């Protein structure tokens, strides 16, 4: 086993440390964030930190670096108040990865990567039509993380569009069935295979498989 | 396609909405959080919201519900200032799922599930010896999310213990190689299979596979 303490981590070469620490949280969600500026410039960024914040009301969040390729995303969300979250799937993960390149603000990642912007139901931010599960959100809250000046952006779900056939009778969505991918580190893509769905855990009761 | 707007989501039956909205972020990290109270009661909780916050300094975070089974975890972190994050793997995901049961505070989930608490290098919180990748953290910051009163807990990495052979020359950690699992919704476990590792994205340069 290899053991690193805090000081050893701080002393690592920058790129090594970035890869190492980015591997520690476990598997990551992989999503595209679609936005537009007030003047109509479209932006699409890849984000691996989208998390569930709450179900009632329905809230989702993601972490944004203080100065990074995602600054267009941040400015657009602040200007318009809206953004979309779009699940990356096996067919488009390479195009999605390319969205991390540092394009100038007036260049649209949609055009550069060949992904398609789609406006649905008058929602003010663009969806990605190649994505099977797409969510339209309204900015609800922003939290500045003091320790490293990253920002937690929280949105309230306004529109949810997904294939009828992957919604289970109890609301569970079979995201693997439509090829949703997972990530690790900054650059590695995975296809998750289902092991089991398990029953609600209670003290002194055996866990059962849900089929 | 099925389309839900905000009002339709609010009107859904509670359990259906919980399952549906918990599926929307994509795949989730699955970790065990190990803590101890000042009086020495051990606690182990399962968390599916651990995310990377930053590499320099090394920071990780997770979301805690305001009143929930994880209240022992919260109280212990506040009392002692320390916690561990332990990757759930294919051998222990059923035992880990059982940690979500609402045990009284004086009952240790370690004893109830058969997972083993291990103290390493004098670190004040217990590690899980069945986990291959384990991290010891010190509480760095706490952010109350106003919209729904959940809490973002942020810790600074103090100890990192993992097998030497899964650390790549550039710092990337092969978490799939040691059976780390991913989750979806509240109760479904997945084994991710690697698709590709991709080169750093730049404008006007083709993405290449890293082998």
Short mmCIF file of C-alpha atoms in Angstrom, two decimals:
data_model
loop_
_atom_site.label_atom_id
_atom_site.label_comp_id
_atom_site.label_asym_id
_atom_site.label_seq_id
_atom_site.Cartn_x
_atom_site.Cartn_y
_atom_site.Cartn_z
CA UNK A 1 0.00 0.00 0.00
CA UNK A 2 1.08 3.58 -0.66
CA UNK A 3 0.39 6.20 2.00
CA UNK A 4 0.45 9.95 1.31
CA UNK A 5 0.00 12.52 4.05
CA UNK A 6 -1.14 16.12 3.51
CA UNK A 7 2.37 17.57 3.18
CA UNK A 8 3.43 14.87 0.72
CA UNK A 9 0.39 15.63 -1.44
CA UNK A 10 1.20 19.37 -1.42
CA UNK A 11 4.76 18.51 -2.52
CA UNK A 12 3.74 16.40 -5.55
CA UNK A 13 4.33 17.59 -9.11
CA UNK A 14 1.23 19.60 -10.14
CA UNK A 15 -0.07 17.37 -12.95
CA UNK A 16 0.48 14.19 -10.87
CA UNK A 17 -1.37 15.72 -7.91
CA UNK A 18 -4.26 16.88 -10.12
CA UNK A 19 -4.74 13.38 -11.56
CA UNK A 20 -4.32 11.68 -8.18
CA UNK A 21 -6.73 13.88 -6.21
CA UNK A 22 -9.31 13.91 -9.02
CA UNK A 23 -9.45 10.11 -8.72
CA UNK A 24 -10.37 10.07 -5.04
CA UNK A 25 -14.07 10.88 -5.01
CA UNK A 26 -15.00 7.68 -6.88
CA UNK A 27 -16.99 7.52 -10.12
CA UNK A 28 -18.38 10.79 -11.40
CA UNK A 29 -21.45 11.88 -13.30
CA UNK A 30 -20.70 13.24 -16.77
CA UNK A 31 -22.93 15.97 -18.10
CA UNK A 32 -23.00 18.77 -20.64
CA UNK A 33 -24.11 22.20 -19.40
CA UNK A 34 -25.88 24.20 -22.11
CA UNK A 35 -26.20 27.98 -21.81
CA UNK A 36 -26.56 31.10 -23.92
CA UNK A 37 -25.34 34.65 -23.35
CA UNK A 38 -27.81 37.56 -23.47
CA UNK A 39 -26.42 38.41 -26.90
CA UNK A 40 -27.14 34.85 -28.10
CA UNK A 41 -23.71 33.17 -28.04
CA UNK A 42 -24.26 29.48 -27.29
CA UNK A 43 -21.96 27.64 -24.89
CA UNK A 44 -21.60 23.97 -24.00
CA UNK A 45 -19.28 22.77 -21.22
CA UNK A 46 -18.49 19.34 -19.82
CA UNK A 47 -18.89 18.97 -16.06
CA UNK A 48 -18.10 15.96 -13.85
CA UNK A 49 -19.47 17.28 -10.56
CA UNK A 50 -23.25 17.35 -11.00
CA UNK A 51 -24.91 16.08 -7.81
CA UNK A 52 -28.39 15.61 -6.41
CA UNK A 53 -29.26 18.34 -3.89
CA UNK A 54 -32.90 17.54 -3.15
CA UNK A 55 -36.11 16.04 -4.52
CA UNK A 56 -38.76 18.34 -3.05
CA UNK A 57 -38.26 20.89 -4.47
CA UNK A 58 -36.19 19.20 -7.23
CA UNK A 59 -32.66 20.66 -7.00
CA UNK A 60 -29.36 19.79 -8.65
CA UNK A 61 -25.93 21.37 -8.28
CA UNK A 62 -22.43 21.40 -9.71
CA UNK A 63 -19.03 22.85 -8.87
CA UNK A 64 -17.42 25.52 -10.99
CA UNK A 65 -13.77 26.47 -10.84
CA UNK A 66 -13.13 30.18 -10.15
CA UNK A 67 -11.28 30.88 -13.42
CA UNK A 68 -11.53 28.20 -16.06
CA UNK A 69 -13.05 27.18 -19.36
CA UNK A 70 -16.39 27.19 -17.64
CA UNK A 71 -16.35 30.97 -17.10
CA UNK A 72 -18.61 31.43 -20.13
CA UNK A 73 -21.00 28.99 -18.51
CA UNK A 74 -20.94 30.98 -15.26
CA UNK A 75 -21.42 34.34 -16.97
CA UNK A 76 -24.27 32.98 -19.08
CA UNK A 77 -26.06 31.49 -16.06
CA UNK A 78 -25.71 34.77 -14.20
CA UNK A 79 -26.93 36.78 -17.22
CA UNK A 80 -29.92 34.64 -18.14
CA UNK A 81 -30.71 32.70 -14.95
CA UNK A 82 -31.06 29.41 -16.85
CA UNK A 83 -29.02 26.36 -17.90
CA UNK A 84 -29.52 22.78 -19.06
CA UNK A 85 -27.96 19.53 -17.80
CA UNK A 86 -27.63 16.81 -20.46
CA UNK A 87 -26.45 13.23 -19.78
CA UNK A 88 -23.39 12.23 -21.81
CA UNK A 89 -23.85 8.84 -23.46
CA UNK A 90 -21.63 6.28 -25.19
CA UNK A 91 -22.27 7.76 -28.65
CA UNK A 92 -21.04 11.27 -27.83
CA UNK A 93 -18.42 11.05 -25.08
CA UNK A 94 -15.57 11.96 -27.45
CA UNK A 95 -17.39 15.04 -28.75
CA UNK A 96 -18.30 15.91 -25.17
CA UNK A 97 -14.66 15.64 -24.06
CA UNK A 98 -13.74 18.17 -26.76
CA UNK A 99 -16.03 20.72 -25.04
CA UNK A 100 -13.29 21.04 -22.38
CA UNK A 101 -11.01 22.80 -24.90
CA UNK A 102 -10.56 26.53 -24.24
CA UNK A 103 -12.48 28.09 -27.10
CA UNK A 104 -12.97 31.88 -27.22
CA UNK A 105 -16.34 33.11 -25.91
CA UNK A 106 -17.71 33.88 -29.37
CA UNK A 107 -17.03 30.33 -30.57
CA UNK A 108 -19.81 27.84 -29.82
CA UNK A 109 -18.77 24.38 -28.64
CA UNK A 110 -21.93 23.13 -30.36
CA UNK A 111 -20.51 24.13 -33.75
CA UNK A 112 -16.97 23.00 -32.99
CA UNK A 113 -17.97 19.53 -31.82
CA UNK A 114 -20.96 18.88 -34.06
CA UNK A 115 -23.38 18.49 -31.15
CA UNK A 116 -26.82 19.95 -31.81
CA UNK A 117 -28.45 22.76 -29.84
CA UNK A 118 -32.20 22.37 -29.48
CA UNK A 119 -34.74 24.74 -27.96
CA UNK A 120 -37.72 23.01 -26.35
CA UNK A 121 -41.00 24.44 -24.99
CA UNK A 122 -39.61 27.97 -25.05
CA UNK A 123 -37.01 27.14 -22.39
CA UNK A 124 -34.33 29.92 -22.46
CA UNK A 125 -31.24 27.62 -22.52
CA UNK A 126 -30.26 25.14 -25.24
CA UNK A 127 -30.64 21.37 -24.79
CA UNK A 128 -28.35 18.86 -26.54
CA UNK A 129 -30.45 16.84 -28.95
CA UNK A 130 -27.99 13.87 -28.98
CA UNK A 131 -28.63 13.38 -25.22
CA UNK A 132 -31.46 11.08 -24.17
CA UNK A 133 -31.93 12.56 -20.69
CA UNK A 134 -32.03 16.35 -20.53
CA UNK A 135 -33.00 18.75 -17.76
CA UNK A 136 -33.77 22.46 -17.87
CA UNK A 137 -32.93 24.36 -14.68
CA UNK A 138 -33.38 27.84 -13.22
CA UNK A 139 -30.57 29.26 -11.07
CA UNK A 140 -31.70 28.94 -7.44
CA UNK A 141 -28.61 29.63 -5.38
CA UNK A 142 -24.87 30.14 -5.58
CA UNK A 143 -22.42 29.30 -2.79
CA UNK A 144 -18.85 30.50 -2.78
CA UNK A 145 -16.57 27.88 -1.22
CA UNK A 146 -14.19 29.97 0.86
CA UNK A 147 -11.37 27.42 1.09
CA UNK A 148 -10.54 27.48 -2.63
CA UNK A 149 -12.93 30.01 -4.25
CA UNK A 150 -14.82 27.42 -6.26
CA UNK A 151 -18.54 27.97 -6.65
CA UNK A 152 -21.45 25.59 -6.05
CA UNK A 153 -24.21 26.43 -8.53
CA UNK A 154 -27.67 25.12 -7.60
CA UNK A 155 -30.57 24.98 -10.02
CA UNK A 156 -34.22 24.10 -9.65
CA UNK A 157 -35.56 21.58 -12.20
CA UNK A 158 -38.03 23.32 -14.54
CA UNK A 159 -38.16 20.84 -17.43
CA UNK A 160 -37.31 17.16 -17.53
CA UNK A 161 -37.33 15.26 -20.81
CA UNK A 162 -36.53 11.56 -21.02
CA UNK A 163 -37.70 8.39 -22.80
CA UNK A 164 -40.93 7.01 -21.33
CA UNK A 165 -39.64 3.42 -21.52
CA UNK A 166 -36.77 3.92 -19.04
CA UNK A 167 -39.02 5.21 -16.25
CA UNK A 168 -39.83 2.39 -13.82
CA UNK A 169 -43.26 2.17 -12.16
CA UNK A 170 -41.73 3.55 -8.91
CA UNK A 171 -39.94 6.48 -10.58
CA UNK A 172 -36.47 4.92 -10.87
CA UNK A 173 -34.86 5.80 -14.21
CA UNK A 174 -32.71 3.20 -15.99
CA UNK A 175 -29.96 5.61 -17.07
CA UNK A 176 -27.63 2.76 -18.12
CA UNK A 177 -30.20 1.55 -20.68
CA UNK A 178 -29.70 4.71 -22.76
CA UNK A 179 -25.90 4.50 -22.55
CA UNK A 180 -25.23 7.15 -19.89
CA UNK A 181 -21.50 7.04 -19.08
CA UNK A 182 -19.56 7.56 -15.86
CA UNK A 183 -16.14 9.16 -15.41
CA UNK A 184 -13.05 8.89 -13.26
CA UNK A 185 -10.30 11.43 -12.89
CA UNK A 186 -10.35 14.12 -15.57
CA UNK A 187 -10.36 12.09 -18.74
CA UNK A 188 -11.50 8.47 -18.38
CA UNK A 189 -14.87 7.21 -19.55
CA UNK A 190 -16.75 4.12 -18.33
CA UNK A 191 -19.86 2.17 -19.22
CA UNK A 192 -21.51 1.00 -15.98
CA UNK A 193 -22.98 -2.52 -15.89
CA UNK A 194 -25.78 -3.13 -13.38
CA UNK A 195 -24.97 -5.37 -10.42
CA UNK A 196 -28.18 -5.16 -8.36
CA UNK A 197 -30.96 -2.93 -7.17
CA UNK A 198 -31.42 -3.40 -3.42
CA UNK A 199 -34.39 -3.04 -1.09
CA UNK A 200 -34.73 -0.19 1.44
CA UNK A 201 -32.38 -0.83 4.38
CA UNK A 202 -33.88 -1.28 7.85
CA UNK A 203 -32.27 -2.49 11.09
CA UNK A 204 -32.56 -6.25 11.60
CA UNK A 205 -33.97 -6.96 8.16
CA UNK A 206 -32.07 -8.68 5.37
CA UNK A 207 -31.49 -6.73 2.18
CA UNK A 208 -33.26 -8.23 -0.84
CA UNK A 209 -32.67 -7.78 -4.54
CA UNK A 210 -35.29 -5.74 -6.48
CA UNK A 211 -35.92 -7.22 -9.91
CA UNK B 1 -40.46 11.04 -24.82
CA UNK B 2 -41.95 12.02 -21.48
CA UNK B 3 -41.83 15.67 -20.45
CA UNK B 4 -42.32 16.85 -16.86
CA UNK B 5 -42.43 20.52 -15.92
CA UNK B 6 -41.73 21.91 -12.44
CA UNK B 7 -45.36 21.86 -11.29
CA UNK B 8 -45.88 18.28 -12.51
CA UNK B 9 -42.80 17.17 -10.56
CA UNK B 10 -44.10 18.86 -7.39
CA UNK B 11 -47.42 17.04 -7.87
CA UNK B 12 -45.90 13.54 -8.15
CA UNK B 13 -46.35 10.93 -5.43
CA UNK B 14 -43.48 11.39 -2.94
CA UNK B 15 -41.69 8.07 -3.41
CA UNK B 16 -41.97 8.28 -7.22
CA UNK B 17 -40.58 11.83 -7.20
CA UNK B 18 -37.71 10.84 -4.88
CA UNK B 19 -36.66 7.98 -7.19
CA UNK B 20 -37.11 10.06 -10.34
CA UNK B 21 -35.16 13.14 -9.21
CA UNK B 22 -32.40 11.04 -7.61
CA UNK B 23 -31.79 9.50 -11.05
CA UNK B 24 -31.17 12.82 -12.81
CA UNK B 25 -27.61 13.70 -11.84
CA UNK B 26 -26.14 10.66 -13.63
CA UNK B 27 -23.90 8.04 -12.04
CA UNK B 28 -22.86 8.65 -8.45
CA UNK B 29 -19.80 7.93 -6.36
CA UNK B 30 -20.47 5.47 -3.53
CA UNK B 31 -18.51 5.91 -0.33
CA UNK B 32 -18.63 5.04 3.34
CA UNK B 33 -18.05 7.90 5.80
CA UNK B 34 -16.36 6.74 9.01
CA UNK B 35 -16.57 8.83 12.17
CA UNK B 36 -16.46 8.54 15.94
CA UNK B 37 -18.17 10.56 18.66
CA UNK B 38 -16.10 12.18 21.43
CA UNK B 39 -17.30 9.42 23.74
CA UNK B 40 -16.04 6.78 21.29
CA UNK B 41 -19.22 5.57 19.53
CA UNK B 42 -18.26 4.54 16.00
CA UNK B 43 -20.47 5.45 13.05
CA UNK B 44 -20.43 4.42 9.41
CA UNK B 45 -22.78 5.96 6.83
CA UNK B 46 -23.22 5.43 3.09
CA UNK B 47 -23.06 8.58 0.97
CA UNK B 48 -23.62 8.96 -2.79
CA UNK B 49 -22.70 12.65 -3.14
CA UNK B 50 -18.94 12.78 -2.57
CA UNK B 51 -17.37 15.15 -5.11
CA UNK B 52 -13.97 16.61 -5.94
CA UNK B 53 -13.66 20.22 -4.74
CA UNK B 54 -10.02 20.95 -5.51
CA UNK B 55 -6.54 19.47 -5.89
CA UNK B 56 -4.32 22.20 -4.42
CA UNK B 57 -5.06 22.11 -1.56
CA UNK B 58 -6.67 18.64 -1.82
CA UNK B 59 -10.35 19.07 -0.94
CA UNK B 60 -13.39 16.79 -1.14
CA UNK B 61 -17.01 17.41 -0.21
CA UNK B 62 -20.37 15.73 0.26
CA UNK B 63 -23.98 16.70 0.83
CA UNK B 64 -25.75 15.92 4.07
CA UNK B 65 -29.49 16.04 4.55
CA UNK B 66 -30.69 18.35 7.37
CA UNK B 67 -32.34 15.63 9.48
CA UNK B 68 -31.55 12.09 8.47
CA UNK B 69 -29.68 8.91 9.27
CA UNK B 70 -26.51 10.84 8.69
CA UNK B 71 -27.07 13.09 11.73
CA UNK B 72 -24.66 10.95 13.77
CA UNK B 73 -22.10 11.51 11.03
CA UNK B 74 -22.67 15.27 11.17
CA UNK B 75 -22.51 15.45 14.96
CA UNK B 76 -19.33 13.34 15.03
CA UNK B 77 -17.61 15.48 12.39
CA UNK B 78 -18.52 18.63 14.33
CA UNK B 79 -17.36 17.12 17.63
CA UNK B 80 -14.05 15.69 16.47
CA UNK B 81 -13.27 17.64 13.27
CA UNK B 82 -12.33 14.47 11.36
CA UNK B 83 -13.87 11.82 9.08
CA UNK B 84 -12.82 9.19 6.56
CA UNK B 85 -14.04 8.53 3.00
CA UNK B 86 -13.80 4.87 1.91
CA UNK B 87 -14.56 3.61 -1.62
CA UNK B 88 -17.29 0.95 -1.73
CA UNK B 89 -16.27 -2.04 -3.85
CA UNK B 90 -18.01 -5.05 -5.39
CA UNK B 91 -17.29 -7.26 -2.37
CA UNK B 92 -19.02 -5.05 0.19
CA UNK B 93 -21.79 -3.10 -1.54
CA UNK B 94 -24.55 -5.10 0.18
CA UNK B 95 -23.05 -4.52 3.63
CA UNK B 96 -22.55 -0.87 2.71
CA UNK B 97 -26.20 -0.51 1.64
CA UNK B 98 -27.22 -1.78 5.09
CA UNK B 99 -25.43 1.24 6.64
CA UNK B 100 -28.38 3.35 5.42
CA UNK B 101 -30.67 1.70 8.02
CA UNK B 102 -31.66 3.99 10.90
CA UNK B 103 -29.74 2.52 13.80
CA UNK B 104 -29.75 4.27 17.21
CA UNK B 105 -26.65 6.43 17.89
CA UNK B 106 -25.15 3.96 20.36
CA UNK B 107 -25.26 1.14 17.79
CA UNK B 108 -22.24 0.97 15.48
CA UNK B 109 -22.91 0.22 11.82
CA UNK B 110 -19.50 -1.49 11.81
CA UNK B 111 -20.77 -4.13 14.23
CA UNK B 112 -24.19 -4.45 12.61
CA UNK B 113 -22.83 -4.96 9.08
CA UNK B 114 -19.62 -6.84 9.83
CA UNK B 115 -17.40 -4.18 8.26
CA UNK B 116 -14.14 -3.62 10.13
CA UNK B 117 -13.04 -0.33 11.73
CA UNK B 118 -9.31 0.27 11.50
CA UNK B 119 -7.22 3.06 13.01
CA UNK B 120 -4.17 4.02 10.94
CA UNK B 121 -1.23 6.32 11.78
CA UNK B 122 -3.06 7.78 14.78
CA UNK B 123 -5.73 9.34 12.54
CA UNK B 124 -8.73 10.26 14.78
CA UNK B 125 -11.49 8.71 12.59
CA UNK B 126 -11.91 5.03 11.69
CA UNK B 127 -11.08 3.67 8.23
CA UNK B 128 -12.89 0.65 6.72
CA UNK B 129 -10.37 -2.14 6.31
CA UNK B 130 -12.39 -3.88 3.55
CA UNK B 131 -12.00 -0.78 1.34
CA UNK B 132 -8.96 -0.58 -0.97
CA UNK B 133 -8.96 3.21 -1.35
CA UNK B 134 -9.38 5.16 1.88
CA UNK B 135 -8.94 8.84 2.69
CA UNK B 136 -8.66 10.62 6.04
CA UNK B 137 -10.00 14.19 6.07
CA UNK B 138 -10.11 17.18 8.40
CA UNK B 139 -13.23 19.37 8.38
CA UNK B 140 -12.35 22.52 6.40
CA UNK B 141 -15.66 24.23 5.75
CA UNK B 142 -19.41 23.82 6.01
CA UNK B 143 -21.93 25.51 3.72
CA UNK B 144 -25.63 25.63 4.50
CA UNK B 145 -27.66 25.44 1.28
CA UNK B 146 -30.45 27.91 1.90
CA UNK B 147 -32.93 26.55 -0.65
CA UNK B 148 -33.47 23.24 1.15
CA UNK B 149 -31.31 23.35 4.32
CA UNK B 150 -28.96 20.60 3.22
CA UNK B 151 -25.30 21.02 4.17
CA UNK B 152 -22.17 20.78 2.03
CA UNK B 153 -19.34 19.39 4.19
CA UNK B 154 -15.84 20.03 2.86
CA UNK B 155 -12.76 18.22 4.15
CA UNK B 156 -9.07 18.62 3.48
CA UNK B 157 -7.23 15.37 2.64
CA UNK B 158 -4.82 14.48 5.47
CA UNK B 159 -4.14 10.81 4.75
CA UNK B 160 -4.51 8.84 1.53
CA UNK B 161 -3.98 5.09 1.48
CA UNK B 162 -4.28 3.04 -1.70
CA UNK B 163 -2.56 0.14 -3.49
CA UNK B 164 0.70 1.18 -5.16
CA UNK B 165 -0.08 -0.87 -8.29
CA UNK B 166 -3.19 1.14 -9.28
CA UNK B 167 -1.36 4.50 -9.36
CA UNK B 168 -0.37 5.37 -12.93
CA UNK B 169 2.92 7.15 -13.69
CA UNK B 170 0.98 10.43 -14.18
CA UNK B 171 -1.04 10.14 -10.96
CA UNK B 172 -4.25 8.70 -12.46
CA UNK B 173 -5.70 6.00 -10.17
CA UNK B 174 -7.35 2.93 -11.72
CA UNK B 175 -10.29 2.78 -9.31
CA UNK B 176 -12.14 0.21 -11.46
CA UNK B 177 -9.26 -2.26 -11.05
CA UNK B 178 -9.99 -2.62 -7.33
CA UNK B 179 -13.74 -3.04 -7.90
CA UNK B 180 -14.95 0.45 -6.94
CA UNK B 181 -18.67 0.61 -7.73
CA UNK B 182 -20.92 3.41 -9.00
CA UNK B 183 -24.54 4.11 -8.09
CA UNK B 184 -27.73 5.44 -9.60
CA UNK B 185 -30.82 6.62 -7.80
CA UNK B 186 -30.91 5.58 -4.16
CA UNK B 187 -30.39 1.85 -4.35
CA UNK B 188 -28.81 0.59 -7.59
CA UNK B 189 -25.21 -0.59 -7.86
CA UNK B 190 -23.06 -0.75 -10.99
CA UNK B 191 -19.66 -2.05 -12.01
CA UNK B 192 -18.11 0.42 -14.51
CA UNK B 193 -16.20 -0.98 -17.49
CA UNK B 194 -13.57 1.28 -19.02
CA UNK B 195 -14.31 2.69 -22.48
CA UNK B 196 -11.31 4.98 -23.05
CA UNK B 197 -8.95 7.44 -21.48
CA UNK B 198 -8.73 10.54 -23.69
CA UNK B 199 -6.01 13.13 -24.28
CA UNK B 200 -6.24 16.71 -23.01
CA UNK B 201 -8.71 18.66 -25.18
CA UNK B 202 -7.45 21.66 -27.16
CA UNK B 203 -9.12 23.68 -29.93
CA UNK B 204 -8.38 22.37 -33.43
CA UNK B 205 -6.64 19.22 -32.25
CA UNK B 206 -8.05 15.71 -32.52
CA UNK B 207 -8.66 13.80 -29.31
CA UNK B 208 -6.46 10.71 -29.00
CA UNK B 209 -6.83 7.63 -26.85
CA UNK B 210 -4.37 7.27 -23.94
CA UNK B 211 -3.31 3.64 -23.49
#
